[in-house]
mmCIF file of C-alpha atoms and ligand atoms in Angstrom:
data_model
loop_
_atom_site.group_PDB
_atom_site.id
_atom_site.type_symbol
_atom_site.label_atom_id
_atom_site.label_comp_id
_atom_site.label_asym_id
_atom_site.label_seq_id
_atom_site.Cartn_x
_atom_site.Cartn_y
_atom_site.Cartn_z
ATOM 1 C CA MET A 133 -21.105 18.416 8.128
ATOM 2 C CA ARG A 134 -19.059 17.520 5.125
ATOM 3 C CA SER A 135 -17.974 14.269 3.468
ATOM 4 C CA LEU A 136 -15.463 13.548 0.702
ATOM 5 C CA ILE A 137 -16.906 11.376 -2.042
ATOM 6 C CA ASP A 138 -15.401 12.947 -5.173
ATOM 7 C CA ILE A 139 -12.150 14.915 -5.398
ATOM 8 C CA LYS A 140 -14.005 17.739 -7.210
ATOM 9 C CA GLU A 141 -15.731 18.593 -3.941
ATOM 10 C CA LEU A 142 -12.432 20.132 -2.814
ATOM 11 C CA SER A 143 -11.592 23.484 -4.370
ATOM 12 C CA VAL A 144 -8.080 24.252 -5.555
ATOM 13 C CA SER A 145 -7.556 26.443 -2.493
ATOM 14 C CA GLU A 146 -8.798 23.692 -0.167
ATOM 15 C CA LEU A 147 -6.360 21.283 -1.812
ATOM 16 C CA ASP A 148 -3.589 23.806 -1.180
ATOM 17 C CA SER A 149 -4.614 24.119 2.416
ATOM 18 C CA LEU A 150 -4.661 20.303 2.913
ATOM 19 C CA ILE A 151 -1.196 20.121 1.359
ATOM 20 C CA ASN A 152 0.057 22.867 3.659
ATOM 21 C CA THR A 153 -1.352 21.071 6.689
ATOM 22 C CA ALA A 154 0.296 17.814 5.562
ATOM 23 C CA LEU A 155 3.646 19.596 5.107
ATOM 24 C CA ASP A 156 3.297 21.101 8.577
ATOM 25 C CA ILE A 157 2.486 17.660 10.034
ATOM 26 C CA ILE A 158 5.678 16.320 8.442
ATOM 27 C CA GLU A 159 7.684 19.165 10.032
ATOM 28 C CA ASN A 160 5.942 19.264 13.403
ATOM 29 C CA PRO A 161 4.325 15.897 14.167
ATOM 30 C CA LYS A 162 4.152 16.597 17.929
ATOM 31 C CA LYS A 163 1.894 19.580 17.393
ATOM 32 C CA TYR A 164 -0.734 17.225 15.959
ATOM 33 C CA SER A 165 -0.336 14.198 18.213
ATOM 34 C CA GLN A 166 -3.345 14.963 20.438
ATOM 35 C CA LYS A 167 -5.612 16.808 17.995
ATOM 36 C CA CYS A 168 -8.100 13.948 17.697
ATOM 37 C CA GLN A 169 -8.088 12.817 21.305
ATOM 38 C CA GLY A 170 -11.406 11.137 22.090
ATOM 39 C CA LYS A 171 -12.319 10.804 18.396
ATOM 40 C CA LYS A 172 -12.847 7.543 16.520
ATOM 41 C CA ILE A 173 -12.572 6.682 12.855
ATOM 42 C CA ALA A 174 -14.500 3.672 11.556
ATOM 43 C CA THR A 175 -12.800 1.980 8.619
ATOM 44 C CA LEU A 176 -15.479 0.039 6.733
ATOM 45 C CA PHE A 177 -13.688 -1.964 4.056
ATOM 46 C CA PHE A 178 -15.881 -4.181 1.914
ATOM 47 C CA GLU A 179 -12.916 -4.763 -0.439
ATOM 48 C CA PRO A 180 -9.249 -5.668 0.107
ATOM 49 C CA SER A 181 -6.778 -2.955 1.043
ATOM 50 C CA THR A 182 -3.367 -2.557 2.641
ATOM 51 C CA ARG A 183 -2.251 1.058 2.211
ATOM 52 C CA THR A 184 -5.552 2.865 2.280
ATOM 53 C CA ARG A 185 -7.016 1.197 5.365
ATOM 54 C CA LEU A 186 -3.815 1.006 7.379
ATOM 55 C CA SER A 187 -2.787 4.559 6.507
ATOM 56 C CA PHE A 188 -6.204 5.844 7.622
ATOM 57 C CA GLU A 189 -5.744 3.943 10.866
ATOM 58 C CA ALA A 190 -2.141 5.112 11.332
ATOM 59 C CA ALA A 191 -3.309 8.655 10.529
ATOM 60 C CA MET A 192 -5.941 8.564 13.287
ATOM 61 C CA TYR A 193 -3.532 7.037 15.825
ATOM 62 C CA GLU A 194 -0.933 9.706 15.034
ATOM 63 C CA LEU A 195 -3.585 12.337 15.696
ATOM 64 C CA GLY A 196 -4.237 10.797 19.118
ATOM 65 C CA GLY A 197 -7.562 9.223 18.126
ATOM 66 C CA ASN A 198 -8.842 5.671 17.991
ATOM 67 C CA VAL A 199 -9.901 3.224 15.335
ATOM 68 C CA LEU A 200 -12.654 0.652 14.858
ATOM 69 C CA GLY A 201 -13.931 -1.173 11.816
ATOM 70 C CA PHE A 202 -13.763 -4.234 9.628
ATOM 71 C CA SER A 203 -11.549 -5.225 6.735
ATOM 72 C CA GLU A 204 -13.813 -7.554 4.766
ATOM 73 C CA ALA A 205 -17.489 -7.646 3.869
ATOM 74 C CA GLN A 206 -17.685 -11.249 5.063
ATOM 75 C CA SER A 207 -17.084 -10.228 8.669
ATOM 76 C CA SER A 208 -19.744 -7.483 8.652
ATOM 77 C CA SER A 209 -23.538 -7.663 8.661
ATOM 78 C CA ALA A 210 -23.453 -6.950 4.928
ATOM 79 C CA SER A 211 -23.016 -10.719 4.646
ATOM 80 C CA LYS A 212 -26.430 -11.073 6.365
ATOM 81 C CA GLY A 213 -27.981 -8.648 3.884
ATOM 82 C CA GLU A 214 -27.730 -5.315 5.700
ATOM 83 C CA SER A 215 -27.873 -2.274 3.410
ATOM 84 C CA VAL A 216 -25.087 0.302 3.169
ATOM 85 C CA ALA A 217 -27.627 2.913 4.326
ATOM 86 C CA ASP A 218 -28.397 1.023 7.544
ATOM 87 C CA THR A 219 -24.730 0.283 8.198
ATOM 88 C CA ALA A 220 -23.958 4.016 7.844
ATOM 89 C CA LYS A 221 -26.760 4.968 10.271
ATOM 90 C CA ILE A 222 -25.503 2.514 12.872
ATOM 91 C CA ILE A 223 -21.813 3.393 12.580
ATOM 92 C CA SER A 224 -22.790 7.056 13.064
ATOM 93 C CA LEU A 225 -23.807 6.043 16.602
ATOM 94 C CA TYR A 226 -20.373 4.611 17.389
ATOM 95 C CA ALA A 227 -17.771 6.744 15.574
ATOM 96 C CA ASP A 228 -16.987 10.339 14.552
ATOM 97 C CA ILE A 229 -15.941 9.760 10.945
ATOM 98 C CA ILE A 230 -16.116 6.905 8.421
ATOM 99 C CA ALA A 231 -13.680 5.786 5.721
ATOM 100 C CA MET A 232 -15.475 3.360 3.395
ATOM 101 C CA ARG A 233 -14.272 1.209 0.507
ATOM 102 C CA HIS A 234 -16.867 -0.710 -1.478
ATOM 103 C CA PRO A 235 -16.932 -2.700 -4.736
ATOM 104 C CA LYS A 236 -20.129 -0.910 -5.854
ATOM 105 C CA GLU A 237 -19.771 2.509 -7.474
ATOM 106 C CA GLY A 238 -21.729 5.044 -5.429
ATOM 107 C CA ALA A 239 -21.887 3.055 -2.170
ATOM 108 C CA PRO A 240 -19.904 5.651 -0.155
ATOM 109 C CA LEU A 241 -22.216 8.363 -1.555
ATOM 110 C CA VAL A 242 -25.237 6.404 -0.298
ATOM 111 C CA ALA A 243 -23.491 6.022 3.056
ATOM 112 C CA SER A 244 -22.882 9.788 3.241
ATOM 113 C CA MET A 245 -26.572 10.467 2.574
ATOM 114 C CA ASN A 246 -27.545 8.277 5.506
ATOM 115 C CA ALA A 247 -24.769 8.925 8.010
ATOM 116 C CA SER A 248 -24.806 11.736 10.540
ATOM 117 C CA ILE A 249 -20.982 11.882 10.517
ATOM 118 C CA PRO A 250 -18.527 12.632 7.650
ATOM 119 C CA VAL A 251 -17.939 9.799 5.174
ATOM 120 C CA ILE A 252 -14.725 9.503 3.169
ATOM 121 C CA ASN A 253 -14.765 7.504 -0.052
ATOM 122 C CA ALA A 254 -11.790 5.149 0.215
ATOM 123 C CA GLY A 255 -12.449 3.710 -3.254
ATOM 124 C CA ASP A 256 -15.769 2.799 -4.903
ATOM 125 C CA GLY A 257 -15.549 0.100 -7.566
ATOM 126 C CA GLY A 258 -13.941 1.281 -10.790
ATOM 127 C CA HIS A 259 -15.132 4.832 -10.157
ATOM 128 C CA ASN A 260 -13.212 7.131 -7.799
ATOM 129 C CA HIS A 261 -10.533 7.153 -5.129
ATOM 130 C CA PRO A 262 -10.165 10.750 -3.898
ATOM 131 C CA THR A 263 -7.774 10.124 -1.000
ATOM 132 C CA GLN A 264 -5.314 8.335 -3.290
ATOM 133 C CA THR A 265 -5.392 11.533 -5.316
ATOM 134 C CA LEU A 266 -4.519 13.511 -2.192
ATOM 135 C CA ALA A 267 -1.464 11.258 -1.782
ATOM 136 C CA ASP A 268 -0.630 11.740 -5.463
ATOM 137 C CA LEU A 269 -0.923 15.529 -5.254
ATOM 138 C CA LEU A 270 1.356 15.797 -2.226
ATOM 139 C CA THR A 271 3.894 13.627 -4.055
ATOM 140 C CA ILE A 272 3.761 15.846 -7.141
ATOM 141 C CA LYS A 273 4.023 18.967 -4.971
ATOM 142 C CA ARG A 274 7.078 17.642 -3.110
ATOM 143 C CA LYS A 275 8.805 16.417 -6.280
ATOM 144 C CA LYS A 276 7.866 19.073 -8.823
ATOM 145 C CA GLY A 277 6.857 22.024 -6.685
ATOM 146 C CA ARG A 278 3.877 22.768 -8.935
ATOM 147 C CA PHE A 279 0.720 21.393 -10.548
ATOM 148 C CA ASP A 280 0.736 23.437 -13.736
ATOM 149 C CA ASN A 281 2.654 22.931 -16.993
ATOM 150 C CA LEU A 282 3.169 19.209 -16.527
ATOM 151 C CA THR A 283 2.932 16.427 -19.093
ATOM 152 C CA VAL A 284 1.411 13.514 -17.231
ATOM 153 C CA GLY A 285 1.485 9.984 -18.657
ATOM 154 C CA LEU A 286 -1.089 7.604 -17.216
ATOM 155 C CA CYS A 287 -0.359 4.010 -18.149
ATOM 156 C CA GLY A 288 -2.119 0.681 -17.763
ATOM 157 C CA ASP A 289 -5.741 0.066 -16.850
ATOM 158 C CA LEU A 290 -7.306 3.441 -17.497
ATOM 159 C CA LYS A 291 -10.766 1.918 -17.811
ATOM 160 C CA PHE A 292 -11.198 0.392 -14.370
ATOM 161 C CA GLY A 293 -8.432 2.280 -12.539
ATOM 162 C CA ARG A 294 -10.294 4.527 -10.115
ATOM 163 C CA THR A 295 -7.114 6.282 -9.000
ATOM 164 C CA VAL A 296 -6.605 7.458 -12.585
ATOM 165 C CA HIS A 297 -10.126 8.883 -12.833
ATOM 166 C CA SER A 298 -9.758 10.906 -9.634
ATOM 167 C CA LEU A 299 -6.248 12.133 -10.471
ATOM 168 C CA ILE A 300 -7.362 13.327 -13.916
ATOM 169 C CA SER A 301 -10.265 15.136 -12.314
ATOM 170 C CA ALA A 302 -7.967 16.934 -9.859
ATOM 171 C CA LEU A 303 -5.244 17.871 -12.361
ATOM 172 C CA SER A 304 -7.735 19.073 -14.977
ATOM 173 C CA ARG A 305 -8.159 22.252 -12.955
ATOM 174 C CA TYR A 306 -4.587 23.467 -13.467
ATOM 175 C CA GLU A 307 -3.038 25.392 -16.379
ATOM 176 C CA GLY A 308 -0.800 23.842 -19.007
ATOM 177 C CA ILE A 309 -1.553 20.213 -18.139
ATOM 178 C CA LYS A 310 -1.232 17.618 -20.900
ATOM 179 C CA PHE A 311 -2.349 14.009 -20.433
ATOM 180 C CA VAL A 312 -0.783 11.149 -22.362
ATOM 181 C CA LEU A 313 -3.193 8.246 -21.918
ATOM 182 C CA ILE A 314 -1.301 4.995 -22.492
ATOM 183 C CA SER A 315 -3.306 1.768 -22.478
ATOM 184 C CA PRO A 316 -4.302 -1.261 -24.515
ATOM 185 C CA GLU A 317 -7.347 -0.585 -26.742
ATOM 186 C CA GLU A 318 -9.613 -2.539 -24.380
ATOM 187 C CA LEU A 319 -8.589 -0.538 -21.322
ATOM 188 C CA LYS A 320 -8.928 3.016 -22.621
ATOM 189 C CA ILE A 321 -10.181 5.815 -20.390
ATOM 190 C CA PRO A 322 -14.023 5.787 -20.066
ATOM 191 C CA GLY A 323 -15.884 8.143 -22.409
ATOM 192 C CA TYR A 324 -17.373 10.134 -19.519
ATOM 193 C CA VAL A 325 -13.932 11.004 -18.134
ATOM 194 C CA LYS A 326 -12.876 12.204 -21.575
ATOM 195 C CA THR A 327 -15.949 14.314 -22.306
ATOM 196 C CA ASP A 328 -17.044 15.496 -18.856
ATOM 197 C CA VAL A 329 -13.604 16.110 -17.370
ATOM 198 C CA ILE A 330 -10.737 16.372 -19.875
ATOM 199 C CA GLU A 331 -12.490 17.966 -22.849
ATOM 200 C CA LYS A 332 -14.818 20.071 -20.717
ATOM 201 C CA ASN A 333 -11.791 21.704 -19.103
ATOM 202 C CA GLY A 334 -10.073 22.214 -22.465
ATOM 203 C CA ILE A 335 -7.146 20.008 -21.447
ATOM 204 C CA GLU A 336 -4.766 18.760 -24.128
ATOM 205 C CA TYR A 337 -4.523 14.957 -24.367
ATOM 206 C CA VAL A 338 -3.485 12.081 -26.588
ATOM 207 C CA GLU A 339 -4.401 8.412 -26.428
ATOM 208 C CA THR A 340 -1.782 5.847 -27.392
ATOM 209 C CA THR A 341 -0.788 2.245 -26.857
ATOM 210 C CA ASP A 342 2.906 3.086 -27.043
ATOM 211 C CA LEU A 343 4.691 3.706 -23.731
ATOM 212 C CA ALA A 344 8.187 3.878 -25.243
ATOM 213 C CA GLY A 345 7.108 6.502 -27.790
ATOM 214 C CA ALA A 346 5.531 8.670 -25.094
ATOM 215 C CA MET A 347 8.383 8.390 -22.591
ATOM 216 C CA PRO A 348 10.688 11.284 -23.636
ATOM 217 C CA GLU A 349 8.084 14.040 -23.115
ATOM 218 C CA LEU A 350 6.754 12.920 -19.726
ATOM 219 C CA ASP A 351 7.248 14.838 -16.478
ATOM 220 C CA ILE A 352 5.216 12.284 -14.563
ATOM 221 C CA LEU A 353 4.587 8.635 -15.357
ATOM 222 C CA TYR A 354 1.687 7.168 -13.374
ATOM 223 C CA MET A 355 1.729 3.371 -13.748
ATOM 224 C CA THR A 356 -1.298 1.290 -12.754
ATOM 225 C CA ARG A 357 -2.204 -2.334 -12.146
ATOM 226 C CA VAL A 358 -4.645 -4.093 -14.451
ATOM 227 C CA GLN A 359 -7.706 -4.336 -12.172
ATOM 228 C CA LYS A 360 -8.237 -8.091 -12.130
ATOM 229 C CA GLU A 361 -11.259 -7.904 -9.823
ATOM 230 C CA ARG A 362 -13.261 -5.813 -12.321
ATOM 231 C CA PHE A 363 -12.915 -8.219 -15.279
ATOM 232 C CA PHE A 364 -15.800 -10.384 -16.401
ATOM 233 C CA ASN A 365 -13.594 -13.199 -17.612
ATOM 234 C CA GLU A 366 -10.154 -14.406 -16.643
ATOM 235 C CA GLU A 367 -8.986 -14.906 -20.224
ATOM 236 C CA ASP A 368 -9.165 -11.166 -20.916
ATOM 237 C CA TYR A 369 -7.310 -10.413 -17.718
ATOM 238 C CA LEU A 370 -4.533 -12.885 -18.507
ATOM 239 C CA ARG A 371 -4.148 -11.463 -21.990
ATOM 240 C CA LEU A 372 -3.919 -7.862 -20.784
ATOM 241 C CA LYS A 373 -2.232 -8.058 -17.405
ATOM 242 C CA ASP A 374 1.349 -7.692 -18.606
ATOM 243 C CA SER A 375 0.689 -5.101 -21.315
ATOM 244 C CA TYR A 376 3.218 -2.711 -19.788
ATOM 245 C CA ILE A 377 6.216 -3.574 -17.681
ATOM 246 C CA LEU A 378 8.445 -0.652 -16.783
ATOM 247 C CA ASN A 379 12.135 -1.560 -16.514
ATOM 248 C CA PRO A 380 15.443 0.388 -16.511
ATOM 249 C CA GLN A 381 15.882 -0.076 -20.256
ATOM 250 C CA LYS A 382 12.534 1.588 -21.003
ATOM 251 C CA LEU A 383 13.599 4.538 -18.861
ATOM 252 C CA GLU A 384 16.682 5.260 -20.954
ATOM 253 C CA ASN A 385 14.861 7.904 -23.002
ATOM 254 C CA ALA A 386 13.019 9.397 -20.052
ATOM 255 C CA LYS A 387 13.649 12.832 -18.564
ATOM 256 C CA LYS A 388 16.246 13.000 -15.810
ATOM 257 C CA ASP A 389 13.668 14.483 -13.462
ATOM 258 C CA LEU A 390 10.785 12.179 -14.406
ATOM 259 C CA CYS A 391 8.611 11.311 -11.414
ATOM 260 C CA ILE A 392 7.529 7.641 -11.536
ATOM 261 C CA MET A 393 4.360 7.048 -9.564
ATOM 262 C CA HIS A 394 2.095 4.060 -8.850
ATOM 263 C CA PRO A 395 -0.762 3.885 -6.340
ATOM 264 C CA LEU A 396 0.344 0.329 -5.515
ATOM 265 C CA PRO A 397 -0.110 -2.611 -5.147
ATOM 266 C CA ARG A 398 2.051 -3.417 -8.152
ATOM 267 C CA VAL A 399 1.928 -6.811 -9.747
ATOM 268 C CA ASN A 400 4.294 -6.759 -12.732
ATOM 269 C CA GLU A 401 3.941 -3.194 -14.013
ATOM 270 C CA ILE A 402 7.193 -1.939 -12.524
ATOM 271 C CA SER A 403 10.201 -4.188 -12.342
ATOM 272 C CA VAL A 404 11.831 -4.181 -8.874
ATOM 273 C CA SER A 405 15.032 -3.122 -10.618
ATOM 274 C CA VAL A 406 13.452 0.336 -11.014
ATOM 275 C CA ASP A 407 13.011 0.739 -7.252
ATOM 276 C CA ASN A 408 16.483 2.167 -6.678
ATOM 277 C CA ASP A 409 16.203 4.669 -9.505
ATOM 278 C CA PRO A 410 16.035 8.132 -7.903
ATOM 279 C CA ARG A 411 13.027 8.837 -10.108
ATOM 280 C CA ALA A 412 10.959 6.110 -8.410
ATOM 281 C CA CYS A 413 8.481 7.905 -6.131
ATOM 282 C CA TYR A 414 5.915 5.204 -5.361
ATOM 283 C CA PHE A 415 6.991 4.256 -1.855
ATOM 284 C CA GLU A 416 7.167 7.879 -0.816
ATOM 285 C CA GLN A 417 3.751 8.309 -2.422
ATOM 286 C CA ALA A 418 2.318 5.696 -0.031
ATOM 287 C CA LEU A 419 3.789 7.573 2.947
ATOM 288 C CA ASN A 420 2.385 10.848 1.658
ATOM 289 C CA GLY A 421 -1.043 9.201 1.752
ATOM 290 C CA LYS A 422 -0.869 8.974 5.523
ATOM 291 C CA TYR A 423 -0.064 12.675 5.940
ATOM 292 C CA MET A 424 -2.816 13.777 3.587
ATOM 293 C CA ARG A 425 -5.328 11.525 5.343
ATOM 294 C CA MET A 426 -4.322 13.139 8.633
ATOM 295 C CA ALA A 427 -4.928 16.572 7.117
ATOM 296 C CA LEU A 428 -8.274 15.447 5.678
ATOM 297 C CA ILE A 429 -9.512 13.948 8.966
ATOM 298 C CA LEU A 430 -8.717 17.250 10.727
ATOM 299 C CA MET A 431 -10.527 19.224 8.058
ATOM 300 C CA LEU A 432 -13.680 17.071 8.017
ATOM 301 C CA LEU A 433 -13.857 17.007 11.826
ATOM 302 C CA GLY A 434 -13.477 20.796 11.880
ATOM 303 C CA ILE A 435 -10.319 20.666 14.016
ATOM 304 C CA GLU A 436 -7.893 23.594 13.586
HETATM 305 C C1 NCD B 141 -5.528 1.374 -5.587
HETATM 306 C C2 NCD B 141 -7.022 1.105 -5.484
HETATM 307 O O1 NCD B 141 -7.463 0.495 -4.502
HETATM 308 O O2 NCD B 141 -7.713 1.544 -6.364
HETATM 309 N N1 NCD B 141 -4.848 0.992 -4.437
HETATM 310 C C3 NCD B 141 -4.664 1.925 -3.455
HETATM 311 O O3 NCD B 141 -5.588 2.320 -2.785
HETATM 312 N N2 NCD B 141 -3.438 2.437 -3.303
HETATM 313 C C4 NCD B 141 -4.919 0.838 -6.825
HETATM 314 C C5 NCD B 141 -5.102 -0.618 -7.144
HETATM 315 O O4 NCD B 141 -5.681 -1.375 -6.380
HETATM 316 O O5 NCD B 141 -4.604 -1.010 -8.193
#
């Protein structure tokens, strides 16, 4: 029995196979519509979510399965003091697979150690978000047709942005990747991501505060929201929240085939006037998340 806590647990060939399944689901949805008949996913969300939770639920429904769960800690027994370990043991009695989001780093890992069914990390604090990375990878595959030889700009809150940490971890396994890490000084990528992931894999990277200067060389621009909920004081958040706002003018020097991504929700980071630019990929990215979650559920449940 296998869980997905960190994107590194999937090999490059397993990622390829998930992508191929997702592409086949897109082409032949009927073939998959009864694959999870009689199966249930429990979505245990101790933190807010729109895309991740609802796309997991839509994914299970489109596979012919069912859904149970909760969407806030307040409505679960966590509010009475129940541990994540106990919750995981109990949900294992009711469901076949768990998708869990939690504000504490490592909580889904603890759940996986105590559950008797697969656990999927749907975001743990400022740490990781492997299924967002699956959505990101399918988007890159469909737009660029490859994962190697890409210059990838990651912009915004690189410190607390868990989607950034997981995406860097996944892309660091391909050849010819260069990261341009664009953030305010206070929101730079954590040291452990730099040393244990980027440098360890011999990946080229630069750190800068200057989005405009980086723009011309980028193949992918991954914008992120400043993670308000992880700040210790509101003053810092207010000072940093609008550090980068992407608008049509800033895209003037960008490549014609730039792929603009964002895990969403956006606050101010991308002006709505960019939405109709053919390079804007973020809504498609959210749809791709559903297909990849379908592929992942099939894989973890051992369904062909
Ligand atoms: C992201 C997250 O939860 O980390 N959202 C998502 O799942 N698409 C990004 C964010 O909240 O900024």
